[in-house]
Amino acid sequence: GDSVTQMEGPVTLSEEAFLTINCTYTATGYPSLFWYVQYPGEGLQLLLKATKADDKGSNKGFEATYRKETTSFHLEKGSVQVSDSAVYFCALPRATNKLIFGTGTLLAVQP
Amino acid sequence: GAVVSQHPSWVICKSGTSVKIECRSLDFQATTMFWYRQFPKQSLMLMATSNEGSKATYEQGVEKDKFLINHASLTLSTLTVTSAHPEDSSFYICSARGGGGQETQYFGPGTRLLVL
């Protein structure tokens, strides 16, 4: 069945470090792919998305490229800030409008 | 962007009581709303999908008589946890999706339920 696999956290980085959070998926067809972010004590917010292969989603300095050949949608940021500390979820929408979430990756950025 | 609110943001109740959680789409009409449950340090698990004016569709393993969902209007869905027990303590999150083939879901801030 359809699934999303994320790297396990927590990921601990110093401020201004480079971030990569891996996400791979298994699905039929070529679905859109999403990254959501959950800040402490808050609900999920859509961070970025890509709707087709080779698309690059970007927002707030984060980027992710939809790579069909490796079935991946890795999240990257060149220079993280303390305010980026949150849980990041990769997600895959399915035809029934359900969202399949990865397990989430906790990012902790230290000053 | 689209805004979804939830009320209350947190609730503490005694075992055996019922708790109602509201989910509202503030600036768009939500033809479909989703209810999720999130355990500490875990991902979101879809509980049910509700379409305005029709019965909710529950995921396997979710008791429909335990978690009553009503989607009476295009801007409001409610989740009622009936006869709550401590194991129902969790973070409940709703999301809403507009019509017209949109696939993006907009999430509420969540409701933390603690059953004593």
mmCIF file with all atom_site columns, C-alpha atoms in Angstrom:
data_model
loop_
_atom_site.group_PDB
_atom_site.id
_atom_site.type_symbol
_atom_site.label_atom_id
_atom_site.label_alt_id
_atom_site.label_comp_id
_atom_site.label_asym_id
_atom_site.label_entity_id
_atom_site.label_seq_id
_atom_site.pdbx_PDB_ins_code
_atom_site.Cartn_x
_atom_site.Cartn_y
_atom_site.Cartn_z
_atom_site.occupancy
_atom_site.B_iso_or_equiv
_atom_site.pdbx_formal_charge
_atom_site.auth_seq_id
_atom_site.auth_comp_id
_atom_site.auth_asym_id
_atom_site.auth_atom_id
_atom_site.pdbx_PDB_model_num
ATOM 1   C CA . GLY A 1 1   ? 0.000   0.000  0.000   1.00 0.00 ? 1   GLY A CA 1
ATOM 2   C CA . ASP A 1 2   ? 0.866   3.652  -0.141  1.00 0.00 ? 2   ASP A CA 1
ATOM 3   C CA . SER A 1 3   ? 3.313   4.820  2.474   1.00 0.00 ? 3   SER A CA 1
ATOM 4   C CA . VAL A 1 4   ? 5.706   7.556  3.470   1.00 0.00 ? 4   VAL A CA 1
ATOM 5   C CA . THR A 1 5   ? 9.022   6.954  5.177   1.00 0.00 ? 5   THR A CA 1
ATOM 6   C CA . GLN A 1 6   ? 10.881  9.717  6.970   1.00 0.00 ? 6   GLN A CA 1
ATOM 7   C CA . MET A 1 7   ? 14.244  9.713  8.656   1.00 0.00 ? 7   MET A CA 1
ATOM 8   C CA . GLU A 1 8   ? 13.969  9.297  12.377  1.00 0.00 ? 8   GLU A CA 1
ATOM 9   C CA . GLY A 1 9   ? 14.776  12.166 14.633  1.00 0.00 ? 9   GLY A CA 1
ATOM 10  C CA . PRO A 1 10  ? 15.531  14.038 16.564  1.00 0.00 ? 10  PRO A CA 1
ATOM 11  C CA . VAL A 1 11  ? 17.805  16.078 14.366  1.00 0.00 ? 11  VAL A CA 1
ATOM 12  C CA . THR A 1 12  ? 19.879  18.502 16.393  1.00 0.00 ? 12  THR A CA 1
ATOM 13  C CA . LEU A 1 13  ? 21.725  21.278 14.588  1.00 0.00 ? 13  LEU A CA 1
ATOM 14  C CA . SER A 1 14  ? 23.485  24.477 15.419  1.00 0.00 ? 14  SER A CA 1
ATOM 15  C CA . GLU A 1 15  ? 22.114  27.717 14.069  1.00 0.00 ? 15  GLU A CA 1
ATOM 16  C CA . GLU A 1 16  ? 23.087  28.388 10.433  1.00 0.00 ? 16  GLU A CA 1
ATOM 17  C CA . ALA A 1 17  ? 23.789  24.716 9.740   1.00 0.00 ? 17  ALA A CA 1
ATOM 18  C CA . PHE A 1 18  ? 22.501  22.969 6.626   1.00 0.00 ? 18  PHE A CA 1
ATOM 19  C CA . LEU A 1 19  ? 19.404  20.825 7.040   1.00 0.00 ? 19  LEU A CA 1
ATOM 20  C CA . THR A 1 20  ? 18.268  17.745 5.193   1.00 0.00 ? 20  THR A CA 1
ATOM 21  C CA . ILE A 1 21  ? 15.313  15.639 6.249   1.00 0.00 ? 21  ILE A CA 1
ATOM 22  C CA . ASN A 1 22  ? 14.837  12.602 4.052   1.00 0.00 ? 22  ASN A CA 1
ATOM 23  C CA . CYS A 1 23  ? 11.451  11.474 2.811   1.00 0.00 ? 23  CYS A CA 1
ATOM 24  C CA . THR A 1 24  ? 10.681  8.627  0.435   1.00 0.00 ? 24  THR A CA 1
ATOM 25  C CA . TYR A 1 25  ? 7.325   7.371  -0.663  1.00 0.00 ? 25  TYR A CA 1
ATOM 26  C CA . THR A 1 26  ? 5.585   4.371  -2.145  1.00 0.00 ? 26  THR A CA 1
ATOM 27  C CA . ALA A 1 27  ? 2.524   5.061  -4.215  1.00 0.00 ? 27  ALA A CA 1
ATOM 28  C CA . THR A 1 28  ? 0.765   4.226  -7.419  1.00 0.00 ? 28  THR A CA 1
ATOM 29  C CA . GLY A 1 29  ? 0.806   6.952  -10.001 1.00 0.00 ? 29  GLY A CA 1
ATOM 30  C CA . TYR A 1 30  ? 2.383   10.329 -9.473  1.00 0.00 ? 30  TYR A CA 1
ATOM 31  C CA . PRO A 1 31  ? 0.757   12.000 -6.495  1.00 0.00 ? 31  PRO A CA 1
ATOM 32  C CA . SER A 1 32  ? 1.444   15.447 -5.131  1.00 0.00 ? 32  SER A CA 1
ATOM 33  C CA . LEU A 1 33  ? 3.781   15.583 -2.165  1.00 0.00 ? 33  LEU A CA 1
ATOM 34  C CA . PHE A 1 34  ? 3.623   17.843 0.857   1.00 0.00 ? 34  PHE A CA 1
ATOM 35  C CA . TRP A 1 35  ? 5.749   18.935 3.770   1.00 0.00 ? 35  TRP A CA 1
ATOM 36  C CA . TYR A 1 36  ? 3.918   20.091 6.876   1.00 0.00 ? 36  TYR A CA 1
ATOM 37  C CA . VAL A 1 37  ? 5.460   21.734 9.933   1.00 0.00 ? 37  VAL A CA 1
ATOM 38  C CA . GLN A 1 38  ? 4.158   21.587 13.496  1.00 0.00 ? 38  GLN A CA 1
ATOM 39  C CA . TYR A 1 39  ? 5.550   24.172 15.876  1.00 0.00 ? 39  TYR A CA 1
ATOM 40  C CA . PRO A 1 40  ? 5.407   23.401 19.612  1.00 0.00 ? 40  PRO A CA 1
ATOM 41  C CA . GLY A 1 41  ? 1.842   23.462 20.881  1.00 0.00 ? 41  GLY A CA 1
ATOM 42  C CA . GLU A 1 42  ? 0.352   24.241 17.479  1.00 0.00 ? 42  GLU A CA 1
ATOM 43  C CA . GLY A 1 43  ? -1.401  22.425 14.665  1.00 0.00 ? 43  GLY A CA 1
ATOM 44  C CA . LEU A 1 44  ? 0.134   21.508 11.355  1.00 0.00 ? 44  LEU A CA 1
ATOM 45  C CA . GLN A 1 45  ? 0.863   24.107 8.756   1.00 0.00 ? 45  GLN A CA 1
ATOM 46  C CA . LEU A 1 46  ? 1.493   23.424 5.114   1.00 0.00 ? 46  LEU A CA 1
ATOM 47  C CA . LEU A 1 47  ? 5.127   24.333 4.503   1.00 0.00 ? 47  LEU A CA 1
ATOM 48  C CA . LEU A 1 48  ? 5.480   23.517 0.822   1.00 0.00 ? 48  LEU A CA 1
ATOM 49  C CA . LYS A 1 49  ? 4.255   21.185 -1.847  1.00 0.00 ? 49  LYS A CA 1
ATOM 50  C CA . ALA A 1 50  ? 5.045   19.859 -5.301  1.00 0.00 ? 50  ALA A CA 1
ATOM 51  C CA . THR A 1 51  ? 2.421   18.589 -7.665  1.00 0.00 ? 51  THR A CA 1
ATOM 52  C CA . LYS A 1 52  ? 4.443   16.741 -10.288 1.00 0.00 ? 52  LYS A CA 1
ATOM 53  C CA . ALA A 1 53  ? 7.802   15.166 -10.954 1.00 0.00 ? 53  ALA A CA 1
ATOM 54  C CA . ASP A 1 54  ? 10.802  17.532 -10.977 1.00 0.00 ? 54  ASP A CA 1
ATOM 55  C CA . ASP A 1 55  ? 8.767   20.292 -9.335  1.00 0.00 ? 55  ASP A CA 1
ATOM 56  C CA . LYS A 1 56  ? 10.500  22.162 -6.550  1.00 0.00 ? 56  LYS A CA 1
ATOM 57  C CA . GLY A 1 57  ? 8.409   23.431 -3.676  1.00 0.00 ? 57  GLY A CA 1
ATOM 58  C CA . SER A 1 58  ? 9.834   26.259 -1.621  1.00 0.00 ? 58  SER A CA 1
ATOM 59  C CA . ASN A 1 59  ? 8.814   28.426 1.301   1.00 0.00 ? 59  ASN A CA 1
ATOM 60  C CA . LYS A 1 60  ? 10.562  30.268 4.159   1.00 0.00 ? 60  LYS A CA 1
ATOM 61  C CA . GLY A 1 61  ? 13.970  29.175 2.863   1.00 0.00 ? 61  GLY A CA 1
ATOM 62  C CA . PHE A 1 62  ? 12.976  25.495 2.760   1.00 0.00 ? 62  PHE A CA 1
ATOM 63  C CA . GLU A 1 63  ? 13.038  23.566 -0.495  1.00 0.00 ? 63  GLU A CA 1
ATOM 64  C CA . ALA A 1 64  ? 12.078  20.079 -1.624  1.00 0.00 ? 64  ALA A CA 1
ATOM 65  C CA . THR A 1 65  ? 12.310  18.586 -5.098  1.00 0.00 ? 65  THR A CA 1
ATOM 66  C CA . TYR A 1 66  ? 9.940   15.868 -6.270  1.00 0.00 ? 66  TYR A CA 1
ATOM 67  C CA . ARG A 1 67  ? 12.204  13.158 -7.677  1.00 0.00 ? 67  ARG A CA 1
ATOM 68  C CA . LYS A 1 68  ? 10.288  10.435 -9.439  1.00 0.00 ? 68  LYS A CA 1
ATOM 69  C CA . GLU A 1 69  ? 13.323  8.271  -10.177 1.00 0.00 ? 69  GLU A CA 1
ATOM 70  C CA . THR A 1 70  ? 14.223  7.935  -6.500  1.00 0.00 ? 70  THR A CA 1
ATOM 71  C CA . THR A 1 71  ? 10.639  8.378  -5.178  1.00 0.00 ? 71  THR A CA 1
ATOM 72  C CA . SER A 1 72  ? 11.940  11.018 -2.824  1.00 0.00 ? 72  SER A CA 1
ATOM 73  C CA . PHE A 1 73  ? 10.975  14.475 -1.580  1.00 0.00 ? 73  PHE A CA 1
ATOM 74  C CA . HIS A 1 74  ? 13.780  15.487 0.760   1.00 0.00 ? 74  HIS A CA 1
ATOM 75  C CA . LEU A 1 75  ? 13.432  18.718 2.697   1.00 0.00 ? 75  LEU A CA 1
ATOM 76  C CA . GLU A 1 76  ? 16.412  21.073 2.738   1.00 0.00 ? 76  GLU A CA 1
ATOM 77  C CA . LYS A 1 77  ? 17.344  24.447 4.155   1.00 0.00 ? 77  LYS A CA 1
ATOM 78  C CA . GLY A 1 78  ? 20.680  26.118 3.738   1.00 0.00 ? 78  GLY A CA 1
ATOM 79  C CA . SER A 1 79  ? 20.850  27.890 7.079   1.00 0.00 ? 79  SER A CA 1
ATOM 80  C CA . VAL A 1 80  ? 18.515  26.938 9.898   1.00 0.00 ? 80  VAL A CA 1
ATOM 81  C CA . GLN A 1 81  ? 17.409  29.237 12.689  1.00 0.00 ? 81  GLN A CA 1
ATOM 82  C CA . VAL A 1 82  ? 16.295  28.537 16.229  1.00 0.00 ? 82  VAL A CA 1
ATOM 83  C CA . SER A 1 83  ? 12.777  29.449 15.137  1.00 0.00 ? 83  SER A CA 1
ATOM 84  C CA . ASP A 1 84  ? 12.795  26.483 12.735  1.00 0.00 ? 84  ASP A CA 1
ATOM 85  C CA . SER A 1 85  ? 12.681  24.079 15.667  1.00 0.00 ? 85  SER A CA 1
ATOM 86  C CA . ALA A 1 86  ? 9.560   22.019 15.084  1.00 0.00 ? 86  ALA A CA 1
ATOM 87  C CA . VAL A 1 87  ? 8.322   18.650 13.898  1.00 0.00 ? 87  VAL A CA 1
ATOM 88  C CA . TYR A 1 88  ? 8.298   18.182 10.144  1.00 0.00 ? 88  TYR A CA 1
ATOM 89  C CA . PHE A 1 89  ? 5.941   15.767 8.408   1.00 0.00 ? 89  PHE A CA 1
ATOM 90  C CA . CYS A 1 90  ? 6.148   14.511 4.875   1.00 0.00 ? 90  CYS A CA 1
ATOM 91  C CA . ALA A 1 91  ? 2.704   13.675 3.480   1.00 0.00 ? 91  ALA A CA 1
ATOM 92  C CA . LEU A 1 92  ? 1.142   11.999 0.497   1.00 0.00 ? 92  LEU A CA 1
ATOM 93  C CA . PRO A 1 93  ? -2.449  12.689 -0.580  1.00 0.00 ? 93  PRO A CA 1
ATOM 94  C CA . ARG A 1 94  ? -4.455  9.828  -1.987  1.00 0.00 ? 94  ARG A CA 1
ATOM 95  C CA . ALA A 1 95  ? -7.457  9.624  -4.275  1.00 0.00 ? 95  ALA A CA 1
ATOM 96  C CA . THR A 1 96  ? -9.887  9.373  -1.397  1.00 0.00 ? 96  THR A CA 1
ATOM 97  C CA . ASN A 1 97  ? -8.573  12.721 -0.166  1.00 0.00 ? 97  ASN A CA 1
ATOM 98  C CA . LYS A 1 98  ? -6.801  11.126 2.732   1.00 0.00 ? 98  LYS A CA 1
ATOM 99  C CA . LEU A 1 99  ? -3.372  12.295 3.713   1.00 0.00 ? 99  LEU A CA 1
ATOM 100 C CA . ILE A 1 100 ? -0.808  9.672  4.568   1.00 0.00 ? 100 ILE A CA 1
ATOM 101 C CA . PHE A 1 101 ? 1.769   11.108 6.936   1.00 0.00 ? 101 PHE A CA 1
ATOM 102 C CA . GLY A 1 102 ? 5.276   10.050 7.725   1.00 0.00 ? 102 GLY A CA 1
ATOM 103 C CA . THR A 1 103 ? 6.152   9.584  11.359  1.00 0.00 ? 103 THR A CA 1
ATOM 104 C CA . GLY A 1 104 ? 7.500   13.104 11.671  1.00 0.00 ? 104 GLY A CA 1
ATOM 105 C CA . THR A 1 105 ? 11.030  14.338 12.319  1.00 0.00 ? 105 THR A CA 1
ATOM 106 C CA . LEU A 1 106 ? 11.771  16.540 15.280  1.00 0.00 ? 106 LEU A CA 1
ATOM 107 C CA . LEU A 1 107 ? 14.253  19.299 14.498  1.00 0.00 ? 107 LEU A CA 1
ATOM 108 C CA . ALA A 1 108 ? 15.977  21.076 17.356  1.00 0.00 ? 108 ALA A CA 1
ATOM 109 C CA . VAL A 1 109 ? 18.145  24.058 16.453  1.00 0.00 ? 109 VAL A CA 1
ATOM 110 C CA . GLN A 1 110 ? 20.524  25.310 19.109  1.00 0.00 ? 110 GLN A CA 1
ATOM 111 C CA . PRO A 1 111 ? 21.846  28.868 19.235  1.00 0.00 ? 111 PRO A CA 1
ATOM 112 C CA . GLY B 2 1   ? -4.219  31.619 3.564   1.00 0.00 ? 1   GLY B CA 1
ATOM 113 C CA . ALA B 2 2   ? -7.129  29.499 4.675   1.00 0.00 ? 2   ALA B CA 1
ATOM 114 C CA . VAL B 2 3   ? -7.762  29.489 8.413   1.00 0.00 ? 3   VAL B CA 1
ATOM 115 C CA . VAL B 2 4   ? -9.220  26.679 10.464  1.00 0.00 ? 4   VAL B CA 1
ATOM 116 C CA . SER B 2 5   ? -10.018 27.122 14.133  1.00 0.00 ? 5   SER B CA 1
ATOM 117 C CA . GLN B 2 6   ? -10.718 24.619 16.868  1.00 0.00 ? 6   GLN B CA 1
ATOM 118 C CA . HIS B 2 7   ? -12.466 25.083 20.155  1.00 0.00 ? 7   HIS B CA 1
ATOM 119 C CA . PRO B 2 8   ? -11.594 24.464 22.867  1.00 0.00 ? 8   PRO B CA 1
ATOM 120 C CA . SER B 2 9   ? -7.826  24.421 22.608  1.00 0.00 ? 9   SER B CA 1
ATOM 121 C CA . TRP B 2 10  ? -7.594  22.206 25.658  1.00 0.00 ? 10  TRP B CA 1
ATOM 122 C CA . VAL B 2 11  ? -10.050 20.458 27.924  1.00 0.00 ? 11  VAL B CA 1
ATOM 123 C CA . ILE B 2 12  ? -9.852  18.427 31.097  1.00 0.00 ? 12  ILE B CA 1
ATOM 124 C CA . CYS B 2 13  ? -12.800 16.233 31.978  1.00 0.00 ? 13  CYS B CA 1
ATOM 125 C CA . LYS B 2 14  ? -13.778 13.447 34.314  1.00 0.00 ? 14  LYS B CA 1
ATOM 126 C CA . SER B 2 15  ? -13.989 9.880  33.153  1.00 0.00 ? 15  SER B CA 1
ATOM 127 C CA . GLY B 2 16  ? -17.463 9.034  31.866  1.00 0.00 ? 16  GLY B CA 1
ATOM 128 C CA . THR B 2 17  ? -18.344 12.486 30.622  1.00 0.00 ? 17  THR B CA 1
ATOM 129 C CA . SER B 2 18  ? -18.700 13.561 26.994  1.00 0.00 ? 18  SER B CA 1
ATOM 130 C CA . VAL B 2 19  ? -16.641 16.241 25.342  1.00 0.00 ? 19  VAL B CA 1
ATOM 131 C CA . LYS B 2 20  ? -17.472 18.171 22.178  1.00 0.00 ? 20  LYS B CA 1
ATOM 132 C CA . ILE B 2 21  ? -14.756 19.697 19.993  1.00 0.00 ? 21  ILE B CA 1
ATOM 133 C CA . GLU B 2 22  ? -15.608 22.202 17.286  1.00 0.00 ? 22  GLU B CA 1
ATOM 134 C CA . CYS B 2 23  ? -13.748 22.739 14.045  1.00 0.00 ? 23  CYS B CA 1
ATOM 135 C CA . ARG B 2 24  ? -14.520 25.776 11.912  1.00 0.00 ? 24  ARG B CA 1
ATOM 136 C CA . SER B 2 25  ? -13.263 26.984 8.569   1.00 0.00 ? 25  SER B CA 1
ATOM 137 C CA . LEU B 2 26  ? -13.168 30.755 8.943   1.00 0.00 ? 26  LEU B CA 1
ATOM 138 C CA . ASP B 2 27  ? -12.686 32.055 5.443   1.00 0.00 ? 27  ASP B CA 1
ATOM 139 C CA . PHE B 2 28  ? -13.673 29.277 3.095   1.00 0.00 ? 28  PHE B CA 1
ATOM 140 C CA . GLN B 2 29  ? -16.336 26.639 2.680   1.00 0.00 ? 29  GLN B CA 1
ATOM 141 C CA . ALA B 2 30  ? -15.117 23.236 3.722   1.00 0.00 ? 30  ALA B CA 1
ATOM 142 C CA . THR B 2 31  ? -16.887 20.522 1.815   1.00 0.00 ? 31  THR B CA 1
ATOM 143 C CA . THR B 2 32  ? -14.773 17.920 3.573   1.00 0.00 ? 32  THR B CA 1
ATOM 144 C CA . MET B 2 33  ? -13.345 17.872 7.059   1.00 0.00 ? 33  MET B CA 1
ATOM 145 C CA . PHE B 2 34  ? -11.016 15.337 8.596   1.00 0.00 ? 34  PHE B CA 1
ATOM 146 C CA . TRP B 2 35  ? -10.409 14.384 12.200  1.00 0.00 ? 35  TRP B CA 1
ATOM 147 C CA . TYR B 2 36  ? -7.032  13.121 13.324  1.00 0.00 ? 36  TYR B CA 1
ATOM 148 C CA . ARG B 2 37  ? -5.631  11.880 16.560  1.00 0.00 ? 37  ARG B CA 1
ATOM 149 C CA . GLN B 2 38  ? -2.026  12.393 17.516  1.00 0.00 ? 38  GLN B CA 1
ATOM 150 C CA . PHE B 2 39  ? -0.291  10.564 20.328  1.00 0.00 ? 39  PHE B CA 1
ATOM 151 C CA . PRO B 2 40  ? 2.848   12.026 21.909  1.00 0.00 ? 40  PRO B CA 1
ATOM 152 C CA . LYS B 2 41  ? 5.849   11.855 19.608  1.00 0.00 ? 41  LYS B CA 1
ATOM 153 C CA . GLN B 2 42  ? 3.857   10.050 16.953  1.00 0.00 ? 42  GLN B CA 1
ATOM 154 C CA . SER B 2 43  ? 2.335   10.905 13.641  1.00 0.00 ? 43  SER B CA 1
ATOM 155 C CA . LEU B 2 44  ? -1.238  11.834 12.938  1.00 0.00 ? 44  LEU B CA 1
ATOM 156 C CA . MET B 2 45  ? -3.711  9.013  12.546  1.00 0.00 ? 45  MET B CA 1
ATOM 157 C CA . LEU B 2 46  ? -6.826  9.708  10.524  1.00 0.00 ? 46  LEU B CA 1
ATOM 158 C CA . MET B 2 47  ? -9.952  8.892  12.489  1.00 0.00 ? 47  MET B CA 1
ATOM 159 C CA . ALA B 2 48  ? -12.710 9.871  10.111  1.00 0.00 ? 48  ALA B CA 1
ATOM 160 C CA . THR B 2 49  ? -13.676 11.894 7.082   1.00 0.00 ? 49  THR B CA 1
ATOM 161 C CA . SER B 2 50  ? -16.850 13.928 7.024   1.00 0.00 ? 50  SER B CA 1
ATOM 162 C CA . ASN B 2 51  ? -18.599 15.558 4.120   1.00 0.00 ? 51  ASN B CA 1
ATOM 163 C CA . GLU B 2 52  ? -21.111 18.304 4.701   1.00 0.00 ? 52  GLU B CA 1
ATOM 164 C CA . GLY B 2 53  ? -24.598 16.928 5.049   1.00 0.00 ? 53  GLY B CA 1
ATOM 165 C CA . SER B 2 54  ? -23.676 13.265 5.070   1.00 0.00 ? 54  SER B CA 1
ATOM 166 C CA . LYS B 2 55  ? -22.501 10.656 7.542   1.00 0.00 ? 55  LYS B CA 1
ATOM 167 C CA . ALA B 2 56  ? -18.860 10.478 8.412   1.00 0.00 ? 56  ALA B CA 1
ATOM 168 C CA . THR B 2 57  ? -16.653 7.692  7.104   1.00 0.00 ? 57  THR B CA 1
ATOM 169 C CA . TYR B 2 58  ? -14.618 6.147  9.885   1.00 0.00 ? 58  TYR B CA 1
ATOM 170 C CA . GLU B 2 59  ? -11.238 4.508  9.565   1.00 0.00 ? 59  GLU B CA 1
ATOM 171 C CA . GLN B 2 60  ? -10.824 0.900  10.526  1.00 0.00 ? 60  GLN B CA 1
ATOM 172 C CA . GLY B 2 61  ? -10.595 0.465  14.268  1.00 0.00 ? 61  GLY B CA 1
ATOM 173 C CA . VAL B 2 62  ? -12.271 3.761  15.148  1.00 0.00 ? 62  VAL B CA 1
ATOM 174 C CA . GLU B 2 63  ? -15.503 3.335  17.097  1.00 0.00 ? 63  GLU B CA 1
ATOM 175 C CA . LYS B 2 64  ? -18.198 5.448  15.491  1.00 0.00 ? 64  LYS B CA 1
ATOM 176 C CA . ASP B 2 65  ? -20.370 5.316  18.578  1.00 0.00 ? 65  ASP B CA 1
ATOM 177 C CA . LYS B 2 66  ? -17.466 6.524  20.668  1.00 0.00 ? 66  LYS B CA 1
ATOM 178 C CA . PHE B 2 67  ? -16.411 9.362  18.409  1.00 0.00 ? 67  PHE B CA 1
ATOM 179 C CA . LEU B 2 68  ? -19.499 11.078 17.046  1.00 0.00 ? 68  LEU B CA 1
ATOM 180 C CA . ILE B 2 69  ? -18.897 13.396 14.117  1.00 0.00 ? 69  ILE B CA 1
ATOM 181 C CA . ASN B 2 70  ? -21.351 15.924 12.776  1.00 0.00 ? 70  ASN B CA 1
ATOM 182 C CA . HIS B 2 71  ? -20.722 18.128 9.741   1.00 0.00 ? 71  HIS B CA 1
ATOM 183 C CA . ALA B 2 72  ? -23.905 20.150 9.640   1.00 0.00 ? 72  ALA B CA 1
ATOM 184 C CA . SER B 2 73  ? -22.661 23.124 7.658   1.00 0.00 ? 73  SER B CA 1
ATOM 185 C CA . LEU B 2 74  ? -19.919 24.061 5.222   1.00 0.00 ? 74  LEU B CA 1
ATOM 186 C CA . THR B 2 75  ? -17.980 25.795 7.958   1.00 0.00 ? 75  THR B CA 1
ATOM 187 C CA . LEU B 2 76  ? -18.496 23.635 11.034  1.00 0.00 ? 76  LEU B CA 1
ATOM 188 C CA . SER B 2 77  ? -17.767 20.061 12.054  1.00 0.00 ? 77  SER B CA 1
ATOM 189 C CA . THR B 2 78  ? -17.916 18.692 15.576  1.00 0.00 ? 78  THR B CA 1
ATOM 190 C CA . LEU B 2 79  ? -16.317 15.681 17.201  1.00 0.00 ? 79  LEU B CA 1
ATOM 191 C CA . THR B 2 80  ? -17.912 14.390 20.378  1.00 0.00 ? 80  THR B CA 1
ATOM 192 C CA . VAL B 2 81  ? -15.969 11.962 22.499  1.00 0.00 ? 81  VAL B CA 1
ATOM 193 C CA . THR B 2 82  ? -18.678 10.076 24.360  1.00 0.00 ? 82  THR B CA 1
ATOM 194 C CA . SER B 2 83  ? -18.167 8.564  27.785  1.00 0.00 ? 83  SER B CA 1
ATOM 195 C CA . ALA B 2 84  ? -14.529 9.574  27.735  1.00 0.00 ? 84  ALA B CA 1
ATOM 196 C CA . HIS B 2 85  ? -11.926 7.453  29.484  1.00 0.00 ? 85  HIS B CA 1
ATOM 197 C CA . PRO B 2 86  ? -8.266  8.148  30.289  1.00 0.00 ? 86  PRO B CA 1
ATOM 198 C CA . GLU B 2 87  ? -7.144  6.223  27.198  1.00 0.00 ? 87  GLU B CA 1
ATOM 199 C CA . ASP B 2 88  ? -8.999  8.802  25.095  1.00 0.00 ? 88  ASP B CA 1
ATOM 200 C CA . SER B 2 89  ? -6.583  11.466 26.286  1.00 0.00 ? 89  SER B CA 1
ATOM 201 C CA . SER B 2 90  ? -4.836  12.734 23.204  1.00 0.00 ? 90  SER B CA 1
ATOM 202 C CA . PHE B 2 91  ? -4.326  15.634 20.826  1.00 0.00 ? 91  PHE B CA 1
ATOM 203 C CA . TYR B 2 92  ? -7.218  15.880 18.386  1.00 0.00 ? 92  TYR B CA 1
ATOM 204 C CA . ILE B 2 93  ? -6.673  17.789 15.177  1.00 0.00 ? 93  ILE B CA 1
ATOM 205 C CA . CYS B 2 94  ? -9.135  18.667 12.468  1.00 0.00 ? 94  CYS B CA 1
ATOM 206 C CA . SER B 2 95  ? -8.444  19.725 8.932   1.00 0.00 ? 95  SER B CA 1
ATOM 207 C CA . ALA B 2 96  ? -10.626 21.139 6.220   1.00 0.00 ? 96  ALA B CA 1
ATOM 208 C CA . ARG B 2 97  ? -10.576 21.004 2.489   1.00 0.00 ? 97  ARG B CA 1
ATOM 209 C CA . GLY B 2 98  ? -12.447 23.206 0.080   1.00 0.00 ? 98  GLY B CA 1
ATOM 210 C CA . GLY B 2 99  ? -14.361 22.011 -2.918  1.00 0.00 ? 99  GLY B CA 1
ATOM 211 C CA . GLY B 2 100 ? -13.531 22.229 -6.588  1.00 0.00 ? 100 GLY B CA 1
ATOM 212 C CA . GLY B 2 101 ? -11.025 19.397 -6.579  1.00 0.00 ? 101 GLY B CA 1
ATOM 213 C CA . GLN B 2 102 ? -8.646  21.037 -4.132  1.00 0.00 ? 102 GLN B CA 1
ATOM 214 C CA . GLU B 2 103 ? -6.367  18.568 -2.413  1.00 0.00 ? 103 GLU B CA 1
ATOM 215 C CA . THR B 2 104 ? -4.672  20.788 0.147   1.00 0.00 ? 104 THR B CA 1
ATOM 216 C CA . GLN B 2 105 ? -5.908  20.340 3.691   1.00 0.00 ? 105 GLN B CA 1
ATOM 217 C CA . TYR B 2 106 ? -5.746  23.193 6.171   1.00 0.00 ? 106 TYR B CA 1
ATOM 218 C CA . PHE B 2 107 ? -5.266  22.175 9.754   1.00 0.00 ? 107 PHE B CA 1
ATOM 219 C CA . GLY B 2 108 ? -6.683  23.527 12.960  1.00 0.00 ? 108 GLY B CA 1
ATOM 220 C CA . PRO B 2 109 ? -4.415  24.194 15.936  1.00 0.00 ? 109 PRO B CA 1
ATOM 221 C CA . GLY B 2 110 ? -5.579  21.073 17.728  1.00 0.00 ? 110 GLY B CA 1
ATOM 222 C CA . THR B 2 111 ? -7.405  20.303 20.957  1.00 0.00 ? 111 THR B CA 1
ATOM 223 C CA . ARG B 2 112 ? -5.642  18.635 23.821  1.00 0.00 ? 112 ARG B CA 1
ATOM 224 C CA . LEU B 2 113 ? -7.965  16.370 25.799  1.00 0.00 ? 113 LEU B CA 1
ATOM 225 C CA . LEU B 2 114 ? -7.072  15.046 29.214  1.00 0.00 ? 114 LEU B CA 1
ATOM 226 C CA . VAL B 2 115 ? -9.476  12.614 30.813  1.00 0.00 ? 115 VAL B CA 1
ATOM 227 C CA . LEU B 2 116 ? -8.984  12.094 34.524  1.00 0.00 ? 116 LEU B CA 1
#
